[in-house]
PDB file of C-alpha atoms and ligand atoms in Angstrom:
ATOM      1  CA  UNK J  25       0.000   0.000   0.000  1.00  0.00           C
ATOM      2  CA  UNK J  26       1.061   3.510  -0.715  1.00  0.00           C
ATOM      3  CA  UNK J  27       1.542   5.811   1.766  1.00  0.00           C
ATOM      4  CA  UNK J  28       0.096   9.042   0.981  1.00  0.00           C
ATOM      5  CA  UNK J  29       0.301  12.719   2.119  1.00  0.00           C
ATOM      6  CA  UNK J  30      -2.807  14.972   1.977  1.00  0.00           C
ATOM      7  CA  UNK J  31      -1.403  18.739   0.654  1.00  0.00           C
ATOM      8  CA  UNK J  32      -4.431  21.578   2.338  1.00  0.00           C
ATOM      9  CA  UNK J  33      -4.434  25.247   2.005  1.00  0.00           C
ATOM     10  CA  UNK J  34      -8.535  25.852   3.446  1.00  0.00           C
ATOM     11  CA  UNK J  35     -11.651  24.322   5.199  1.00  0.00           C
ATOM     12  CA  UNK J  36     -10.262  20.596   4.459  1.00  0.00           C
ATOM     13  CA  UNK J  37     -13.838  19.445   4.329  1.00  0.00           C
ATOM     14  CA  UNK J  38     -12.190  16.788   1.427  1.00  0.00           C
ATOM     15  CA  UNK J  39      -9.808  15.401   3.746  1.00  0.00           C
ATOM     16  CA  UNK J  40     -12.729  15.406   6.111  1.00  0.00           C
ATOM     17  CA  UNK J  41     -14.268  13.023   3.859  1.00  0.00           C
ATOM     18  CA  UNK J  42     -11.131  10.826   3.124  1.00  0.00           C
ATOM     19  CA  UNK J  43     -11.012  10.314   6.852  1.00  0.00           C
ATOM     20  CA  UNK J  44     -14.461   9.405   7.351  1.00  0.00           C
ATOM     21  CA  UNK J  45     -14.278   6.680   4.549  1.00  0.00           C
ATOM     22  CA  UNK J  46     -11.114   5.625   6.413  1.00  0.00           C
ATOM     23  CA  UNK J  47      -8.403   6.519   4.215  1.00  0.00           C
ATOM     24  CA  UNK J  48      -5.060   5.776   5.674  1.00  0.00           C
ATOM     25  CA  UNK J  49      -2.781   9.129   5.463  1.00  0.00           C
ATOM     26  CA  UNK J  50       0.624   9.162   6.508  1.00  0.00           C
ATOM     27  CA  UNK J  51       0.928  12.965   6.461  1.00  0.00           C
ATOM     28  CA  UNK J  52      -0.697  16.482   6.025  1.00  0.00           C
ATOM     29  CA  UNK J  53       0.731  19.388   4.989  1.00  0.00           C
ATOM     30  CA  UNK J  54      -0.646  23.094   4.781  1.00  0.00           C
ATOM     31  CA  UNK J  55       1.074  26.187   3.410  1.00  0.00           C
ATOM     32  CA  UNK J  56      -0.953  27.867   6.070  1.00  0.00           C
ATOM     33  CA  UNK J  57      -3.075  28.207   8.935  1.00  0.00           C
ATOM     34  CA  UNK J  58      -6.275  26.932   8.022  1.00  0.00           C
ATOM     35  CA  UNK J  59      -9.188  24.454   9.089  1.00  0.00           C
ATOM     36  CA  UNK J  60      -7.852  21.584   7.721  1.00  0.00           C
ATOM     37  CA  UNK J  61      -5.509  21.304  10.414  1.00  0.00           C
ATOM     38  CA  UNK J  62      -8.078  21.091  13.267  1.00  0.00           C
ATOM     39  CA  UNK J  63      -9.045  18.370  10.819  1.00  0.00           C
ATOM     40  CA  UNK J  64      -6.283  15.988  10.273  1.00  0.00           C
ATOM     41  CA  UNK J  65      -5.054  16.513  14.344  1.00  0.00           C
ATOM     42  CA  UNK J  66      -8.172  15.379  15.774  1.00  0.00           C
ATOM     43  CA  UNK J  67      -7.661  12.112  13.827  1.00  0.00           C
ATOM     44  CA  UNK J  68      -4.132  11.827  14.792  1.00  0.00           C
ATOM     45  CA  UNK J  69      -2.575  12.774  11.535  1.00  0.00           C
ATOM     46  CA  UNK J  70       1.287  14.032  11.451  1.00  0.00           C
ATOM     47  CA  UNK J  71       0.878  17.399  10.591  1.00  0.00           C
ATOM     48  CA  UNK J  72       3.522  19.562   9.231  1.00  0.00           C
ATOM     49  CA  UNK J  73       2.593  23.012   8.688  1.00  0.00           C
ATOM     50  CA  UNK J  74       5.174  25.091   6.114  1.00  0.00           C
ATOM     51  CA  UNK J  75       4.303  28.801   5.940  1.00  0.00           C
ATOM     52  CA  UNK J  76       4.787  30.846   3.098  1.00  0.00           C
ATOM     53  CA  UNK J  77       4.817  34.153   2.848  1.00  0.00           C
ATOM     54  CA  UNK J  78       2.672  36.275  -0.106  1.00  0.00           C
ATOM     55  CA  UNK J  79       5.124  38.943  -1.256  1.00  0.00           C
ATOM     56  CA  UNK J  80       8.425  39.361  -3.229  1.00  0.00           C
ATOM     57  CA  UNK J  81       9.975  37.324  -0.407  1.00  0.00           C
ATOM     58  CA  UNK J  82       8.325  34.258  -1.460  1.00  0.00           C
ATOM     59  CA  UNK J  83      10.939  31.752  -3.098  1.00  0.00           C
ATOM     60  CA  UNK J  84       8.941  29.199  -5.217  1.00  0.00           C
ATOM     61  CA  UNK J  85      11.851  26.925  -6.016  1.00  0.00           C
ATOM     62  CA  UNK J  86      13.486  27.307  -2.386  1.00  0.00           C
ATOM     63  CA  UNK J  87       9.615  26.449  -1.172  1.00  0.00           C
ATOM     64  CA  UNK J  88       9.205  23.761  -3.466  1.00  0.00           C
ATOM     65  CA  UNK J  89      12.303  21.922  -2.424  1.00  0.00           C
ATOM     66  CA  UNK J  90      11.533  22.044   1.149  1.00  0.00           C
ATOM     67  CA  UNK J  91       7.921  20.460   0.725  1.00  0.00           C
ATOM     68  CA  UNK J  92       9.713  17.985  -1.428  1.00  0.00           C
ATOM     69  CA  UNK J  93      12.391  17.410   0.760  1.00  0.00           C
ATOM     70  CA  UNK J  94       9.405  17.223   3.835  1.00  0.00           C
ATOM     71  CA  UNK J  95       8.058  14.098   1.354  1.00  0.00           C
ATOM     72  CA  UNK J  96      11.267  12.313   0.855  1.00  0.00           C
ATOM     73  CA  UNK J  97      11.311  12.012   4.684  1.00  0.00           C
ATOM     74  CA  UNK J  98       7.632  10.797   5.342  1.00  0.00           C
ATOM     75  CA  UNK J  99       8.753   8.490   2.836  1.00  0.00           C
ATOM     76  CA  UNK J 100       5.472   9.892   1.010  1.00  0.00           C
ATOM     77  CA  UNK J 101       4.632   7.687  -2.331  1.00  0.00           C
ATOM     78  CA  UNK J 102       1.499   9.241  -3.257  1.00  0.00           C
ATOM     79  CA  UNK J 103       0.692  13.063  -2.769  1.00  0.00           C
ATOM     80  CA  UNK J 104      -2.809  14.289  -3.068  1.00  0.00           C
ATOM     81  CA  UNK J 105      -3.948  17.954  -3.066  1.00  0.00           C
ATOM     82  CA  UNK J 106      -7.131  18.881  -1.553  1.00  0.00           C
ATOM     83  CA  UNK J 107      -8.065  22.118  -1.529  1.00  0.00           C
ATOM     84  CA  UNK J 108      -4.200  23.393  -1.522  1.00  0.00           C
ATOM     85  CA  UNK J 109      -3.748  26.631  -3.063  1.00  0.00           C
ATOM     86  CA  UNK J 110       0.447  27.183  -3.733  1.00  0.00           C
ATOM     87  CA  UNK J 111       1.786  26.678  -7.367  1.00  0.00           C
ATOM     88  CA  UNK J 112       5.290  24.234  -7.047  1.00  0.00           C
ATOM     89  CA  UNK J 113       8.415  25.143  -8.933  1.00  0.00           C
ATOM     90  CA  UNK J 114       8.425  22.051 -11.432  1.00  0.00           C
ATOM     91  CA  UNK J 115      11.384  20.430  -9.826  1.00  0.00           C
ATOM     92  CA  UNK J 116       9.082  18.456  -7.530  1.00  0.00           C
ATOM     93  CA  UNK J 117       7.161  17.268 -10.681  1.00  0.00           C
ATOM     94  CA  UNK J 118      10.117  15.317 -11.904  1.00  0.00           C
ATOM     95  CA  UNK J 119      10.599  13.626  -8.214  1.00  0.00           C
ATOM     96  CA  UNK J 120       7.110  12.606  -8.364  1.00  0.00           C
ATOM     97  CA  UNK J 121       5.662  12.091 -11.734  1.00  0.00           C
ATOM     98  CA  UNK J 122       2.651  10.752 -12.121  1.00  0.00           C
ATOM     99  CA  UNK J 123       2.164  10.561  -8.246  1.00  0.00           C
ATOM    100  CA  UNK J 124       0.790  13.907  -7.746  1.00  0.00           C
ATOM    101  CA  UNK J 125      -3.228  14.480  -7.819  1.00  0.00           C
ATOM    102  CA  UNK J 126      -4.855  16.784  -7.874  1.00  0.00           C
ATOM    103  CA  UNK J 127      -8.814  17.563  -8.130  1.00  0.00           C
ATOM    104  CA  UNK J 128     -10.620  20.430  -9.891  1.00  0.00           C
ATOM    105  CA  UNK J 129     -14.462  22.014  -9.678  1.00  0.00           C
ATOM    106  CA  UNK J 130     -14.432  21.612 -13.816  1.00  0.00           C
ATOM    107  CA  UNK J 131     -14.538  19.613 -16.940  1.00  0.00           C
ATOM    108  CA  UNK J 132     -11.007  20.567 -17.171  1.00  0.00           C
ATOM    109  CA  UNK J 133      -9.310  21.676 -19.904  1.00  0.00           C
ATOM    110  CA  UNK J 134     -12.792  24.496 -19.216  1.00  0.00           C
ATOM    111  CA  UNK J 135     -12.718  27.111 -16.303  1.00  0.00           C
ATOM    112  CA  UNK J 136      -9.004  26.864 -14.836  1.00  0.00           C
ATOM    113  CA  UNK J 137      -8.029  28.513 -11.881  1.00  0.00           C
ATOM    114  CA  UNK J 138      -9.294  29.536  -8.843  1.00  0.00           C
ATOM    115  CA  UNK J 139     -12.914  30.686  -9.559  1.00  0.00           C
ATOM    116  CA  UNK J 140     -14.026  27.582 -11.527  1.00  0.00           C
ATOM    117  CA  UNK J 141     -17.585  27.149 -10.398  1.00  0.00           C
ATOM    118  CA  UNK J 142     -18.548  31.127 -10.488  1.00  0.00           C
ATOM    119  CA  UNK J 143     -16.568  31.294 -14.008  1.00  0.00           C
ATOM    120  CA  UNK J 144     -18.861  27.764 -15.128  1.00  0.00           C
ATOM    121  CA  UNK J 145     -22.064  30.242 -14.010  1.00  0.00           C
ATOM    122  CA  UNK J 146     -21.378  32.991 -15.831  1.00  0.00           C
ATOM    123  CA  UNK J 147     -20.887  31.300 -18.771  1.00  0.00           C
ATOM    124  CA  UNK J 148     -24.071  30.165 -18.850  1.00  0.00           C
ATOM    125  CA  UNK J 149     -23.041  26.990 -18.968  1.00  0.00           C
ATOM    126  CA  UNK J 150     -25.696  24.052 -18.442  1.00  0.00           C
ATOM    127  CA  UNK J 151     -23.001  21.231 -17.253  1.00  0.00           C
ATOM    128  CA  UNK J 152     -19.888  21.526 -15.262  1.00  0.00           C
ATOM    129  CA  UNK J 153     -18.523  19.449 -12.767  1.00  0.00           C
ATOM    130  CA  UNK J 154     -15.101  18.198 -11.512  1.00  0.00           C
ATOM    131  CA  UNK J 155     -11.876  16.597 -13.067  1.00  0.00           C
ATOM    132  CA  UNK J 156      -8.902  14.417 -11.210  1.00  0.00           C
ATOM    133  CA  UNK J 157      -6.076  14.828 -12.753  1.00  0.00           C
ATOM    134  CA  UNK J 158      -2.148  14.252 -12.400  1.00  0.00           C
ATOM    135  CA  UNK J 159      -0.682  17.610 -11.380  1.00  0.00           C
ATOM    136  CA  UNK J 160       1.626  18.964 -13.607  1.00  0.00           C
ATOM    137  CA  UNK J 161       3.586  22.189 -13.552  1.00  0.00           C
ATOM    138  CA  UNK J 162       1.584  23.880 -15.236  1.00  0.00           C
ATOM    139  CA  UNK J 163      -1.764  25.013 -13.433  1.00  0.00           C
ATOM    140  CA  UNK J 164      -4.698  22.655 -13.620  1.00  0.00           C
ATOM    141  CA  UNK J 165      -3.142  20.940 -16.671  1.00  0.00           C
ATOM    142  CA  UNK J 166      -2.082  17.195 -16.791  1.00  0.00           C
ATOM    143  CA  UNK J 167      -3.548  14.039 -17.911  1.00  0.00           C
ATOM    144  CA  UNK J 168      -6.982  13.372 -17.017  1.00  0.00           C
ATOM    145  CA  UNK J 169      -7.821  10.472 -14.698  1.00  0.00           C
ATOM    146  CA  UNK J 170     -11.223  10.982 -14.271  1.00  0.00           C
ATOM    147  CA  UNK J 171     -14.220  13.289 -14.506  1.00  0.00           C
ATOM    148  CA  UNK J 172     -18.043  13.484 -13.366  1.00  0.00           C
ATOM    149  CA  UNK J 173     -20.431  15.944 -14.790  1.00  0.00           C
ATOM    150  CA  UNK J 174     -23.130  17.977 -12.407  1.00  0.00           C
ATOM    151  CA  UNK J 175     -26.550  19.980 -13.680  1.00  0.00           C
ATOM    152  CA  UNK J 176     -26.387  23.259 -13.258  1.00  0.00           C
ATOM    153  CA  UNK J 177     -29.981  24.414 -11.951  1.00  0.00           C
ATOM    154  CA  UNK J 178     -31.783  27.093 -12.666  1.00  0.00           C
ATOM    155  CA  UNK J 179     -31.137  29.541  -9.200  1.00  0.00           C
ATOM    156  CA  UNK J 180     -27.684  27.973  -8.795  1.00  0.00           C
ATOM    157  CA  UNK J 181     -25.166  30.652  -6.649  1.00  0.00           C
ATOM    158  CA  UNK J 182     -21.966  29.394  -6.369  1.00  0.00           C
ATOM    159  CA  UNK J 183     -22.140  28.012  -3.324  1.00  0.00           C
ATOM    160  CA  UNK J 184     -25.158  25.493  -4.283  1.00  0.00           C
ATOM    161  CA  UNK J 185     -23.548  24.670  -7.272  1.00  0.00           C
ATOM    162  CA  UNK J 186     -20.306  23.852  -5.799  1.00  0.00           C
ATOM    163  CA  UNK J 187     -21.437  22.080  -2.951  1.00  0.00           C
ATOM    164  CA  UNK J 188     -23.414  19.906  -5.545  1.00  0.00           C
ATOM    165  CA  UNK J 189     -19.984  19.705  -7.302  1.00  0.00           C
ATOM    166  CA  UNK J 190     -18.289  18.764  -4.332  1.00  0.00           C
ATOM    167  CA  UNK J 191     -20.859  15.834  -3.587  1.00  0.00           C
ATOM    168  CA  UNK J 192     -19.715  14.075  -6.892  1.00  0.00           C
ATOM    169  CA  UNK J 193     -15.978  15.342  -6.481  1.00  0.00           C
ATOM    170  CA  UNK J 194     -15.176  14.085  -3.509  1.00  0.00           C
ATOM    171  CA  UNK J 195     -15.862  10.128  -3.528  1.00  0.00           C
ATOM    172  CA  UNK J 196     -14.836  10.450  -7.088  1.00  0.00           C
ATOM    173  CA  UNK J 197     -11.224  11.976  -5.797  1.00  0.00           C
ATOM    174  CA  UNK J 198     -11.429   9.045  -3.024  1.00  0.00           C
ATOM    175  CA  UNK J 199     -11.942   6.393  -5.297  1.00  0.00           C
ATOM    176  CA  UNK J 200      -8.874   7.350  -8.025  1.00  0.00           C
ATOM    177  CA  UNK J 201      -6.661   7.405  -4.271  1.00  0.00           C
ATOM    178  CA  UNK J 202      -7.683   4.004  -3.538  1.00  0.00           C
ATOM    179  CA  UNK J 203      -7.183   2.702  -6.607  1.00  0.00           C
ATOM    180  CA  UNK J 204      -3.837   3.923  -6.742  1.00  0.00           C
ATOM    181  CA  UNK J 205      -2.687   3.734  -3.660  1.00  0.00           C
ATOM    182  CA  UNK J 206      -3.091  -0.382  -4.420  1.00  0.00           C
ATOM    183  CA  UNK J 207      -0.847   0.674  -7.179  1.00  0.00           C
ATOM    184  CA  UNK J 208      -3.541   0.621 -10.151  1.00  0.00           C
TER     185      UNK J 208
HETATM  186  C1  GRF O 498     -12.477  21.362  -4.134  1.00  0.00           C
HETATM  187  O1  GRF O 498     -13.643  21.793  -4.828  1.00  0.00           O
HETATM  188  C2  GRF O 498     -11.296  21.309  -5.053  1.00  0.00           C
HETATM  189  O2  GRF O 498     -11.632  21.030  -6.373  1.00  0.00           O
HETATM  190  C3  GRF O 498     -10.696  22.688  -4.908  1.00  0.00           C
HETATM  191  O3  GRF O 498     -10.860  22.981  -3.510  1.00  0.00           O
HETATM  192  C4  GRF O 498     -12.033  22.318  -3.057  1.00  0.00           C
HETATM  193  C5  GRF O 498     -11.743  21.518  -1.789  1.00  0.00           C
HETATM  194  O4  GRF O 498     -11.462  22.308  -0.708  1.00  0.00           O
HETATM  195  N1  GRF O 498      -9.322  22.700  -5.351  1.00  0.00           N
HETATM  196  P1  GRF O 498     -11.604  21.741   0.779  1.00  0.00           P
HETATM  197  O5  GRF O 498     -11.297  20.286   0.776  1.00  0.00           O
HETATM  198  O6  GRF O 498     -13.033  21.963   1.228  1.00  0.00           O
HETATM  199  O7  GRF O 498     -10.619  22.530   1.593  1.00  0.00           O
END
């Protein structure tokens, strides 16, 4: 079995869900203070929380190393972002190929970046709904593992809509871990 690290940046309601279905997770990691902490610590999950900063100061490769680094000695196989908001410096792409995921509220290759489901709206779109994906340098690119479409309803805000999104996303994202995390 793999042993997999959970990468959070926000509410960590997706690692909430991982837990509750009894994933096993070797590690989380946030880039900053955030609910998904309280999360992963009340089930007893290592948690290793590496700051960044959100001005010039900010060294992406420098940063990138480090979380890879923080990996290597977790002896992480299998990373999986959830909610987690920093863009890596390729280098860490290369260490792990193909064993970074990474889940998006889209039909990817439409609506990249971080407004997906209000961007989805406003297009007047009538389907959207979420893509896993391997993570590649550049953002929300990478081969496509899996995708689910959701409705859009007449009277959808964003929140409905993306908590519909997320109800589809999230034991889709589950299932693609377990599956690989058996190596498949
Ligand atoms: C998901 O919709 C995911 O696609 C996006 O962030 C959301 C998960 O955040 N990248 P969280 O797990 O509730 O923190």
């Amino acid at each position: 079995m793999k042993k997999i690290a959970v990468l959070v940046s926000s509410t960590g309601s997706t690692l909430q869900h991982f837990l509750e279905n009894g994933l096993s997770i070797r590690a989380v990691i946030a880039d900053r203070e955030c609910d998904a902490i309280g999360i992963a610590q009340a089930a007893g999950i290592d948690v290793v929380l590496m700051t960044r900063t959100f001005d010039a100061s900010f060294d992406r490769d420098d940063y990138t190393r480090q979380l890879a680094g923080t990996l290597c000695a977790q002896d992480i196989d299998l990373v999986a972002m959830a909610g987690w908001k920093t863009v890596f410096s390729p280098l860490i792409f290369r260490m792990y190929e193909k064993r970074i995921l990474n889940t998006h509220p889209s039909l990817l290759p439409k609506f990249k970046g971080a407004h997906a489901v209000r961007d989805a709206l406003r297009a007047g779109v009538r389907i959207t709904g979420c893509t896993v994906h391997y993570a590649e340098p550049e953002l929300d690119a990478g081969p496509i593992i899996e995708q689910a479409f959701v409705r859009i309803e007449d009277g959808d805000t964003e929140s409905t809509l993306h908590e519909r999104i997320q109800s589809v996303e999230k034991p889709l994202y589950l299932g693609v871990i377990r599956r690989m995390a058996r190596g498949r």
